[in-house]
Structure formats: structure tokens, C-alpha cells
Amino acid sequence: MSKKVLLGSTALLGALSIGSTSVFANETADNNNKAKDKELELIEIHGARNSLYSVKQSGDIRRLAELVDTPATITVLTKDQIEESGRSDLKEILSTQAGVTLGTGENGNAFGDRYIIRGHEARSDVFVDGLRDPGMTTRESFSVEQIEITKGPSATFAGRGSSGGAINSITKKASLGYDFGRVDGGIGSDDYYRVSVDVNKPINEDFATRINLMKANEDAPKRPGAERSREGALISGLYDDGNKTKVWADVYYLNAEDVPDLGTTVVNDKIIEDIPVYAQNGDFMDSEAWSTTLRFEHQLNDTWKLYNITRYGETENGYVATSAGGTSGYANEADATNQENGFDTFALGSHSNAQEVEHVATQFNLFAELSHGSIEHKLLFSAEYADYSVKNYSYDNIRDFVTSNCWTNTRRGVAEGFCGLDSNGNAADGLNSALDRSNIVKGALKNDYNYEVAAISIMDTIQLNDDLMIFAGLRLDSYDYSNLTNGRDGEALYEFSDTLTNGHFGVVYEVVDDINLYASYGTATNINGGESDVGGNCGYGGVCTDSEGSANAEPETVTNIEIGTKMSLNDEKLFVQIAAFQLTKDDIMEGAGRGYDVTGALNTGKHEVTGIEVAMNGQLTEKLSIQVSAATMDSEILKSESNPDSIGLPLALFADDSFYAQARYQLTEDFAFGGDFTYKSGMTGGQPDTGSNGPDVPAYRVYNLFATYNFSDDVTARVNLGNVFDEEYYTSTYRAPKFMYIGDRQSLRATVTYQF
């Protein structure tokens, strides 16, 4: 049996490198009608020597047109880009991207991966290989080939939600075309280490397996005491009969154990800079997830193909975290009473939640390529069933103070308390042991959320002639919803059913070769109580009804109108997109007051986001690779019965301007260097779908550098310098702002890759 086929082209070697996304993710599409040669020929993988910043095709098998011909804004991040940036958690990766910001919150949704895309909540719109990944959890990139960010309503593909967009991770899969092994080992500042293994092995002419393992640990850069620990595995197998049938099966596992850091706070309208880590002994944020996925592909005949993906998974999350609340401290009771001789400090608060998630989903896709005269159709008929169960719990015995060192005067009155900073601005003695965490126990059930849905959709990509393509889709989601909440107003059960209808329509016109103009219209809908982590907290996306528990609210509706151009330049090595959009959300369910109960207003809000986005990725020259995304947007509250004073205000946690650029320059055959730059304009704190005043989160700029050197065909080294100028910056804030997340400070890491 022939062992290797040597590939001469540098570009092709890059596409087939282990970091390549386009080959692995789209191997199925490329070989739909090809029987494999039983005399197996293996493609040689040249380790980490080559880097790919561009792909032509989405890794979602349902997207039948190339990205340049797709009438939507889709940003694809390749494995190479992610690795060279030095980031690993999904939250870190996406926080840099234009048009995406991070959210925060109290208790139930303070942690996990919470994203806001084009001003709209997307924490429930995270997908893995096209299936929703429910619940608030930590997500890692060790098992990922590429990450795709779809901007604008995506309900035809995603179902309910996906108002501003969706995130879809394409996982690594076993392949018969490769026989490789790769080990990455890294060390760095802040007690950083990371080891990962990726091995793909054909067992015989019909079976292959792929094993990915990862273990990592670090302190948050320059914040010792705030810790992050990860360990994960993805084991994948493939059966390929070489003719019509392929079957993949995989098992995924991730365990994340952190000591969380809620960042800094504001006192007297001033951010406390260089705040010490105040996490208490016993604070934790643990997330454990596992799932098993089965994929089946069968070519029925020359026209029809069937593809099914089925997944079952469970996740357990829990955290007890300490927050800092800016306040004034006093040396004695008299000063506190008279509010004299005070000093700026912060008090400690506790936040906690536990979550159990169980999910099962299956999706059947039937593809057909048909012709009617000169008109060509690529049809997709899809049927999906999913059942998500999310239980949220509290923790008890987390607020016991061990000691007091000052007096405070708050809305609760004058009392002894603990001040994190003394009158000289220094960290107080016993800062990390002021609260007793030794008796923490899992408490009562806060809410039991269940969402069961059956959906059908039809999509058609119509090539009318050489220059004109039409894309149309329609989806129906029939769901049953129940949510047993146990909140401040007691226990209540909410149950209702409905059918959601969404669609999209797009036109693509090729002006000249490889330069297209497009226009699209798409919709999405959100249901009452759609966020699974907040129960009856109307203000954060929980059940929002009247006091009797009526669930007669109409779905929130989202529409998006977008026009733009897409270009494939530089001999199809460089992709460029420019898009202008107007995204309108109507019939918004608004929280009342602080939003801690279910007495919000139904279908009484409306807001709009307009903007322009620019994206560019691929090869500018033979040696220079780039990935650039930029967005300038404007948001406005158009209608609000719950809070009329907010009309005209911008959305909370919304950055008007954002920019990200990553570049890599291949100076010599063995040496390359590059870096990335992130800019986000100032944001205000607040709840989803609400307006707010004031620049709570200042604008920030972050610079990072990397360099790689190939010692041989099999050994490559990379050095990453994060936050080159060691700037303290903030990525998100709570509405008070009671806490403000701190971005990573300066870090230095070195990674060696060995291929065998």
C-alpha cells in the first residue's frame, strides 16, 4: 500500500496542514460522488509549518454555496488563526471580534459564555456542528477546526432566538486521508502550562480514528489567585465504505475548574485600578460537560443525499464567586453615621448558581441537486427534534463574614463591615479569607426549564444564470415550553405551546468575475422566557408575564435588511466583504424596575441597530496573511412602555465601533511573525434590550505579538506576548456597575509543536 503523496505547492500544503479547516471540515462535501481508492494513499501533513487564514466554504453542511456567494455576513476563524493568537477559551476568542461584545450579570448568568452580537443577546445561540449547545458553560477550542460567527437573524438554520446572530463551532473529525500525530506543549508566565495531543490514524481501508487530548492550567495574567484549569478529550471514529456511506461517532468531554475573578468596581464615579484579587478561599467556578454525537451520510443516488446528526449530552455547572462593590469606608461608627472622614474602598458580595443541563437533538437533512432547463437548484429539506432540560439551583451558607475591619453607611444603614482597601488604598489584611466558604451546600431548585421542539425547513439555492443566484428558506418550529420557577414571589409553573415561522430571502449578482453584490432579508423570533438560566427574572430574559402567570405574550420579532458586496481577490486567496444592515427588534418583553420578578410589560418595547461591517481575510501577498473585521454601528431604543425615559438611548453593552486585525508575515521559509490588535469603543452597563446612559466601560485597545520558527519539518516553536503594553482594560460591566470584568494583562508564553 502506498504510504504518502508529496504535495509540492506551498499553498496546498497550507490547506492540508494540521491546522487546516477547509479540508477536514468539508471532506464530506468534496467527496460526495467519489469512491475511494482501496489502495489508500495518505497525504503528508507538514505540521505547523503552514498557516491558513481563509476558507472558501462554511463547515456547516447545510450551507451549500461558497462563502463568497452566500448573502449573509459570516466570519470564519480558522484553527491556525486561533492558535497563533494564543487564545483558547471560546469567550476569549470571540471577545476580540468586531460586532461582538461580552455580557455579564448577577447570579444565574454571571458566568459561562455570554455573547452579544449586533447588540442582541446570543448566550443561547451557541451551536456545535449545527446543533444547539444549551446552558451556560465554559467552552474550549482544543477540539475545534473552525469557528463561524453568523451576523443577523439566523432562525432558518438555528430556530428560535439567534436575533443578532449565532456562533457555530466545527469540530475535528476522523479521516481516512491522513495519518499523523501532533503534540503541543506550552509554558509561560503566571504558572501557565498547556499540553495537547492530536492523533489521526487510519486503522484499515474502511475505519479511522482521531484522538484529541488537552490539559492546561494558569493564573489570570498578573492576577495570582484567580486560576483557570482545563482538561478535555475528543475521541472520534469514522467508517467509510468507499462508495455511498460514511458514519462518524465521537465522544466529547471537558472539565473546567476556575477560581473566578469578577474584576474591579466603581466608587464615586471612579474605576478602582489595580484592584487586588479578592477571591475568597473556597470560591470556585466548575463546569463539566460531556456529549456523544453520531453522524450518518448516505448518497442515495446521483441526485439525493441524506445526512443525519444526533447528539446526547449533559453539563453540570456551579460557581460561588465574590464581587467588589465600590463604597466609602469609615474608621468608626460616628464617622459612618455622619459620613465624615470616609475613604474609597470596596465591600465584598457573593454570587452563586448551579446548573444541570440535559439535551438530546437529532437533525435529518435531505439534499438534492436538480435542473430545470438552464436553472439549477440545490435543495435542502430538513427536520429536527430537540429536547432541552435545564435545572438551576442556589447555594446556601455563602455569606458568613469571619471578620470586620471598618464601618459602612449603605442603603441598609450603618453597620460594621469589611473594607477591601484601607484608608491608604492598600489591600486589607485577610482580604482572601473575609468570608467563610467552608459550609457551602447546594440549595433549593430555583427553576426547572424544559423546551421541546420539532422543526421542519426547506431551503433552495437557485442558480438562474451564470450571474444571478437566489437563496430562499422557510422554517417552522413547533415547541412545548415549561418553566417551574421558585423566586421572590414564590413558586409558579409556566406552560405554553406555539409555532414559530421564520424565513430568509437573498439575491446574489456577480458584477464581474469574483465580485458579487447581494441583498438579503431575514427574520428571527424569541419566546417569552427563552433564556434558561434566569427563571422568572424578566429583566434578563426570563419569564416575563403578569402576576397571574399568563403566558399570552406574542413572540419578539426580529427583522434584518442587509445589502453588501463580496469579493474573491488575489487569485481567490483573499476574501473581502462590505455589508450595510438595519436590524429591528419589535414586541420586546420588558422587565419592570430591577427586573427581579415576573411583572414586566408584554410586547411593549422596540429598538433598532444600523451599521456597516467590513471583513477581509486570506493572503494579501504570498508572505502576508491577514484577518480583519471592523464594525461601526448605531443603536436606539424606539419604544418602551416599561421605561419611557430610555427612548432615544443606545442599547446597553453595545460598542458603537469595534475593530480586530490579525496579521502573519512569513519572513523566511522557517521564520514568521505577526500579531493582533483589538479596539472596542466605550459601552454602557445594563440589562438586555434596555437603554442606558454614561460610558461605564471605557474604550480600549489591546496589542498582542507572536513569532514562529520551524526547527525542522517536524518541530516548530511559537512565542506569544499578550497585551504588549500591559494595559488594564475592561471588557464588560454589570448594570450598577457593581463589577467590571478585567481583560487579561501582559503574559508571555512559549509553545513547541512536534509532529510524528
Tab-separated table of C-alpha atoms in Angstrom, residues 310-603:
chain	number	residue	atom	x	y	z
A	310	THR	CA	-27.751	13.066	16.566
A	311	ARG	CA	-26.375	14.173	19.927
A	312	TYR	CA	-26.966	13.475	23.597
A	313	GLY	CA	-25.155	15.457	26.255
A	314	GLU	CA	-25.080	16.527	29.881
A	315	THR	CA	-23.476	19.506	31.580
A	316	GLU	CA	-23.035	20.438	35.226
A	317	ASN	CA	-22.013	23.963	36.170
A	318	GLY	CA	-21.602	25.566	39.544
A	319	TYR	CA	-19.948	28.609	40.999
A	320	VAL	CA	-19.598	30.699	44.114
A	321	ALA	CA	-17.869	33.975	43.288
A	322	THR	CA	-17.024	37.134	45.198
A	323	SER	CA	-17.693	40.588	43.808
A	324	ALA	CA	-16.398	44.011	44.740
A	325	GLY	CA	-18.866	46.821	45.339
A	326	GLY	CA	-17.475	50.349	45.478
A	327	THR	CA	-18.310	52.161	48.711
A	328	SER	CA	-16.941	54.537	51.341
A	329	GLY	CA	-15.311	53.136	54.453
A	330	TYR	CA	-15.107	54.730	57.887
A	331	ALA	CA	-12.854	54.140	60.864
A	332	ASN	CA	-15.671	54.225	63.445
A	333	GLU	CA	-19.436	54.278	63.828
A	334	ALA	CA	-19.611	58.025	64.451
A	335	ASP	CA	-17.804	58.850	61.208
A	336	ALA	CA	-20.040	56.432	59.321
A	337	THR	CA	-23.177	57.977	60.826
A	338	ASN	CA	-22.057	61.487	59.980
A	339	GLN	CA	-20.424	60.398	56.712
A	340	GLU	CA	-17.201	62.132	57.668
A	341	ASN	CA	-13.556	61.182	57.077
A	342	GLY	CA	-14.512	58.455	54.630
A	343	PHE	CA	-12.154	56.726	52.229
A	344	ASP	CA	-12.683	54.975	48.906
A	345	THR	CA	-12.825	51.207	49.234
A	346	PHE	CA	-14.888	48.217	48.203
A	347	ALA	CA	-17.142	45.815	50.044
A	348	LEU	CA	-17.471	42.119	49.259
A	349	GLY	CA	-20.567	40.412	47.876
A	350	SER	CA	-21.377	36.832	46.942
A	351	HIS	CA	-22.831	35.418	43.734
A	352	SER	CA	-23.685	31.827	43.043
A	353	ASN	CA	-25.597	29.432	40.877
A	354	ALA	CA	-25.617	25.746	39.998
A	355	GLN	CA	-26.960	24.300	36.783
A	356	GLU	CA	-27.694	20.864	35.392
A	357	VAL	CA	-28.318	20.542	31.657
A	358	GLU	CA	-29.526	17.519	29.718
A	359	HIS	CA	-30.044	17.744	25.983
A	360	VAL	CA	-30.852	15.457	23.087
A	361	ALA	CA	-31.231	16.510	19.470
A	362	THR	CA	-31.395	14.925	16.059
A	363	GLN	CA	-31.396	16.592	12.665
A	364	PHE	CA	-32.174	14.991	9.296
A	365	ASN	CA	-31.093	16.735	6.113
A	366	LEU	CA	-32.064	15.640	2.608
A	367	PHE	CA	-30.051	17.262	-0.187
A	368	ALA	CA	-30.896	17.335	-3.865
A	369	GLU	CA	-29.315	18.862	-6.941
A	370	LEU	CA	-31.921	19.358	-9.671
A	371	SER	CA	-32.018	21.139	-13.006
A	372	HIS	CA	-34.953	22.690	-14.804
A	373	GLY	CA	-33.739	23.803	-18.171
A	374	SER	CA	-30.851	26.166	-17.552
A	375	ILE	CA	-31.912	26.759	-13.924
A	376	GLU	CA	-30.109	24.749	-11.261
A	377	HIS	CA	-31.489	24.059	-7.784
A	378	LYS	CA	-29.664	22.966	-4.670
A	379	LEU	CA	-32.482	21.911	-2.374
A	380	LEU	CA	-32.336	21.150	1.329
A	381	PHE	CA	-35.200	19.587	3.258
A	382	SER	CA	-34.520	19.489	6.989
A	383	ALA	CA	-36.319	18.063	10.012
A	384	GLU	CA	-35.117	18.493	13.575
A	385	TYR	CA	-36.186	17.362	17.035
A	386	ALA	CA	-34.639	18.606	20.280
A	387	ASP	CA	-35.399	18.350	23.980
A	388	TYR	CA	-33.534	20.598	26.424
A	389	SER	CA	-33.818	20.399	30.194
A	390	VAL	CA	-32.063	22.969	32.391
A	391	LYS	CA	-32.291	22.942	36.188
A	392	ASN	CA	-30.906	25.887	38.159
A	393	TYR	CA	-30.083	25.723	41.863
A	394	SER	CA	-28.836	28.080	44.527
A	395	TYR	CA	-26.021	27.580	47.025
A	396	ASP	CA	-26.517	28.070	50.758
A	397	ASN	CA	-24.147	29.201	53.540
A	398	ILE	CA	-22.047	31.536	51.403
A	399	ARG	CA	-22.434	34.908	53.163
A	400	ASP	CA	-20.904	34.384	56.608
A	401	PHE	CA	-18.357	37.119	57.478
A	402	VAL	CA	-15.383	35.972	59.510
A	403	THR	CA	-14.145	39.435	60.447
A	404	SER	CA	-14.895	43.162	60.208
A	405	ASN	CA	-12.358	45.940	59.761
A	406	CYS	CA	-14.390	49.116	59.088
A	407	TRP	CA	-17.798	50.745	59.208
A	408	THR	CA	-20.044	51.496	56.232
A	409	ASN	CA	-23.160	53.550	55.604
A	410	THR	CA	-25.252	51.969	52.841
A	411	ARG	CA	-28.926	51.775	51.949
A	412	ARG	CA	-29.147	49.102	54.608
A	413	GLY	CA	-27.904	51.564	57.211
A	414	VAL	CA	-24.779	51.987	59.321
A	415	ALA	CA	-23.047	48.724	60.140
A	416	GLU	CA	-19.716	47.075	60.708
A	417	GLY	CA	-18.282	45.599	57.528
A	418	PHE	CA	-15.185	44.525	55.690
A	419	CYS	CA	-13.339	47.036	53.504
A	420	GLY	CA	-11.113	45.557	50.806
A	421	LEU	CA	-8.828	48.623	50.759
A	422	ASP	CA	-7.639	50.508	53.821
A	423	SER	CA	-7.535	54.302	54.110
A	424	ASN	CA	-4.174	54.334	52.301
A	425	GLY	CA	-5.516	52.396	49.336
A	426	ASN	CA	-3.672	49.200	50.221
A	427	ALA	CA	-5.168	45.709	50.238
A	428	ALA	CA	-6.666	44.902	53.619
A	429	ASP	CA	-5.227	42.144	55.763
A	430	GLY	CA	-7.151	38.908	55.391
A	431	LEU	CA	-8.629	40.031	52.066
A	432	ASN	CA	-8.991	36.470	50.755
A	433	SER	CA	-10.446	34.991	53.924
A	434	ALA	CA	-13.017	37.552	54.994
A	435	LEU	CA	-15.930	35.271	54.040
A	436	ASP	CA	-16.425	31.751	55.299
A	437	ARG	CA	-16.883	29.360	52.358
A	438	SER	CA	-16.367	26.171	54.374
A	439	ASN	CA	-20.052	25.247	54.760
A	440	ILE	CA	-21.303	25.743	51.205
A	441	VAL	CA	-24.028	23.292	50.221
A	442	LYS	CA	-26.216	23.006	47.147
A	443	GLY	CA	-29.537	24.652	47.860
A	444	ALA	CA	-33.074	24.542	46.588
A	445	LEU	CA	-34.194	24.305	42.971
A	446	LYS	CA	-34.676	27.822	41.585
A	447	ASN	CA	-36.189	26.879	38.261
A	448	ASP	CA	-36.766	23.831	36.092
A	449	TYR	CA	-36.751	24.799	32.417
A	450	ASN	CA	-37.854	22.467	29.617
A	451	TYR	CA	-38.031	23.203	25.927
A	452	GLU	CA	-39.106	20.565	23.405
A	453	VAL	CA	-39.252	21.412	19.727
A	454	ALA	CA	-39.941	19.770	16.389
A	455	ALA	CA	-38.938	21.786	13.331
A	456	ILE	CA	-39.065	21.476	9.575
A	457	SER	CA	-37.438	23.709	6.998
A	458	ILE	CA	-36.870	23.972	3.274
A	459	MET	CA	-34.113	25.935	1.580
A	460	ASP	CA	-33.275	26.390	-2.057
A	461	THR	CA	-30.178	27.834	-3.695
A	462	ILE	CA	-31.231	28.705	-7.253
A	463	GLN	CA	-28.686	29.466	-9.965
A	464	LEU	CA	-30.790	31.331	-12.532
A	465	ASN	CA	-27.882	32.014	-14.878
A	466	ASP	CA	-24.136	32.491	-14.727
A	467	ASP	CA	-24.506	35.800	-12.895
A	468	LEU	CA	-27.653	35.587	-10.742
A	469	MET	CA	-28.326	33.394	-7.708
A	470	ILE	CA	-31.334	33.382	-5.369
A	471	PHE	CA	-31.357	31.907	-1.905
A	472	ALA	CA	-34.650	31.319	-0.056
A	473	GLY	CA	-35.620	29.449	3.079
A	474	LEU	CA	-38.579	28.877	5.396
A	475	ARG	CA	-38.658	27.191	8.819
A	476	LEU	CA	-41.436	26.181	11.229
A	477	ASP	CA	-40.672	25.450	14.895
A	478	SER	CA	-43.446	23.827	16.941
A	479	TYR	CA	-42.499	23.860	20.616
A	480	ASP	CA	-43.725	22.998	24.108
A	481	TYR	CA	-42.368	25.163	26.907
A	482	SER	CA	-42.496	24.748	30.664
A	483	ASN	CA	-40.695	26.585	33.442
A	484	LEU	CA	-41.198	25.877	37.119
A	485	THR	CA	-39.818	28.916	38.931
A	486	ASN	CA	-39.215	29.410	42.629
A	487	GLY	CA	-38.397	33.061	43.199
A	488	ARG	CA	-39.169	36.029	45.381
A	489	ASP	CA	-42.866	35.720	44.553
A	490	GLY	CA	-42.969	32.022	45.417
A	491	GLU	CA	-43.372	29.014	43.168
A	492	ALA	CA	-45.057	29.299	39.774
A	493	LEU	CA	-45.395	26.992	36.795
A	494	TYR	CA	-45.482	28.466	33.291
A	495	GLU	CA	-46.521	26.253	30.381
A	496	PHE	CA	-47.400	27.105	26.807
A	497	SER	CA	-47.000	25.926	23.213
A	498	ASP	CA	-46.747	27.705	19.914
A	499	THR	CA	-45.402	27.517	16.383
A	500	LEU	CA	-42.791	29.961	15.119
A	501	THR	CA	-42.426	30.845	11.440
A	502	ASN	CA	-39.230	32.376	10.096
A	503	GLY	CA	-37.538	32.753	6.775
A	504	HIS	CA	-34.942	34.490	4.726
A	505	PHE	CA	-34.524	35.587	1.144
A	506	GLY	CA	-31.334	36.665	-0.612
A	507	VAL	CA	-30.149	37.638	-4.073
A	508	VAL	CA	-26.543	37.466	-5.277
A	509	TYR	CA	-25.458	39.085	-8.533
A	510	GLU	CA	-21.967	38.639	-9.979
A	511	VAL	CA	-20.945	42.016	-11.404
A	512	VAL	CA	-17.663	40.743	-12.774
A	513	ASP	CA	-15.724	37.577	-12.091
A	514	ASP	CA	-15.364	37.003	-8.340
A	515	ILE	CA	-17.088	40.270	-7.345
A	516	ASN	CA	-20.699	39.936	-6.150
A	517	LEU	CA	-23.412	42.269	-4.969
A	518	TYR	CA	-26.060	40.872	-2.629
A	519	ALA	CA	-29.210	41.822	-0.764
A	520	SER	CA	-30.971	39.794	1.908
A	521	TYR	CA	-33.928	39.832	4.267
A	522	GLY	CA	-34.168	37.556	7.295
A	523	THR	CA	-36.279	37.091	10.421
A	524	ALA	CA	-35.993	35.568	13.883
A	525	THR	CA	-38.281	35.189	16.903
A	526	ASN	CA	-37.721	34.976	20.656
A	527	ILE	CA	-40.201	33.436	23.046
A	528	ASN	CA	-41.324	34.600	26.478
A	529	GLY	CA	-38.847	33.205	28.995
A	530	GLY	CA	-36.453	31.979	26.344
A	531	GLU	CA	-33.306	32.224	28.483
A	532	SER	CA	-32.941	29.082	30.547
A	533	ASP	CA	-30.691	30.402	33.301
A	534	VAL	CA	-32.836	33.112	34.912
A	535	GLY	CA	-36.266	31.629	35.677
A	536	GLY	CA	-38.664	34.470	36.468
A	537	ASN	CA	-36.104	37.267	36.156
A	538	CYS	CA	-37.865	39.177	33.398
A	539	GLY	CA	-35.127	41.765	33.051
A	540	TYR	CA	-32.548	39.213	31.922
A	541	GLY	CA	-34.673	37.177	29.518
A	542	GLY	CA	-36.594	35.002	31.962
A	543	VAL	CA	-40.372	34.590	32.115
A	544	CYS	CA	-41.987	37.993	31.645
A	545	THR	CA	-45.710	37.860	32.379
A	546	ASP	CA	-48.338	39.330	34.645
A	547	SER	CA	-48.690	38.317	38.285
A	548	GLU	CA	-51.210	35.550	37.448
A	549	GLY	CA	-48.660	33.888	35.234
A	550	SER	CA	-50.427	34.490	31.936
A	551	ALA	CA	-48.255	33.417	29.023
A	552	ASN	CA	-50.174	35.157	26.273
A	553	ALA	CA	-47.238	37.162	25.031
A	554	GLU	CA	-46.555	37.214	21.329
A	555	PRO	CA	-43.021	36.252	20.324
A	556	GLU	CA	-40.492	39.034	19.975
A	557	THR	CA	-39.830	39.587	16.278
A	558	VAL	CA	-36.538	40.484	14.646
A	559	THR	CA	-36.034	41.527	11.030
A	560	ASN	CA	-32.802	42.268	9.228
A	561	ILE	CA	-32.309	44.025	5.895
A	562	GLU	CA	-28.782	43.819	4.526
A	563	ILE	CA	-27.008	44.822	1.349
A	564	GLY	CA	-23.366	44.324	0.538
A	565	THR	CA	-20.616	43.100	-1.688
A	566	LYS	CA	-18.333	40.086	-1.508
A	567	MET	CA	-15.099	39.741	-3.436
A	568	SER	CA	-12.669	36.913	-4.010
A	569	LEU	CA	-9.411	38.608	-4.967
A	570	ASN	CA	-5.739	37.845	-5.444
A	571	ASP	CA	-6.334	34.664	-7.400
A	572	GLU	CA	-9.095	33.670	-4.914
A	573	LYS	CA	-6.690	33.836	-1.969
A	574	LEU	CA	-8.194	36.987	-0.409
A	575	PHE	CA	-11.825	37.356	0.682
A	576	VAL	CA	-13.364	40.816	1.179
A	577	GLN	CA	-16.867	41.704	2.358
A	578	ILE	CA	-18.642	45.014	2.960
A	579	ALA	CA	-22.164	44.962	4.398
A	580	ALA	CA	-24.704	47.576	5.497
A	581	PHE	CA	-27.644	46.454	7.619
A	582	GLN	CA	-30.676	47.545	9.576
A	583	LEU	CA	-31.788	45.185	12.335
A	584	THR	CA	-35.109	45.865	14.094
A	585	LYS	CA	-36.464	44.090	17.170
A	586	ASP	CA	-40.151	44.611	17.996
A	587	ASP	CA	-42.679	43.319	20.545
A	588	ILE	CA	-39.923	43.236	23.178
A	589	MET	CA	-40.830	41.897	26.617
A	590	GLU	CA	-39.542	44.448	29.100
A	591	GLY	CA	-38.519	43.967	32.701
A	592	ALA	CA	-40.206	46.061	35.357
A	593	GLY	CA	-37.975	48.019	37.706
A	594	ARG	CA	-34.932	45.987	38.692
A	595	GLY	CA	-36.368	43.020	36.792
A	596	TYR	CA	-36.283	40.512	39.662
A	597	ASP	CA	-39.907	39.449	39.268
A	598	VAL	CA	-42.358	38.459	36.557
A	599	THR	CA	-44.308	41.719	36.407
A	600	GLY	CA	-42.730	43.097	33.280
A	601	ALA	CA	-44.559	44.530	30.304
A	602	LEU	CA	-45.503	42.276	27.408
A	603	ASN	CA	-44.569	43.160	23.818
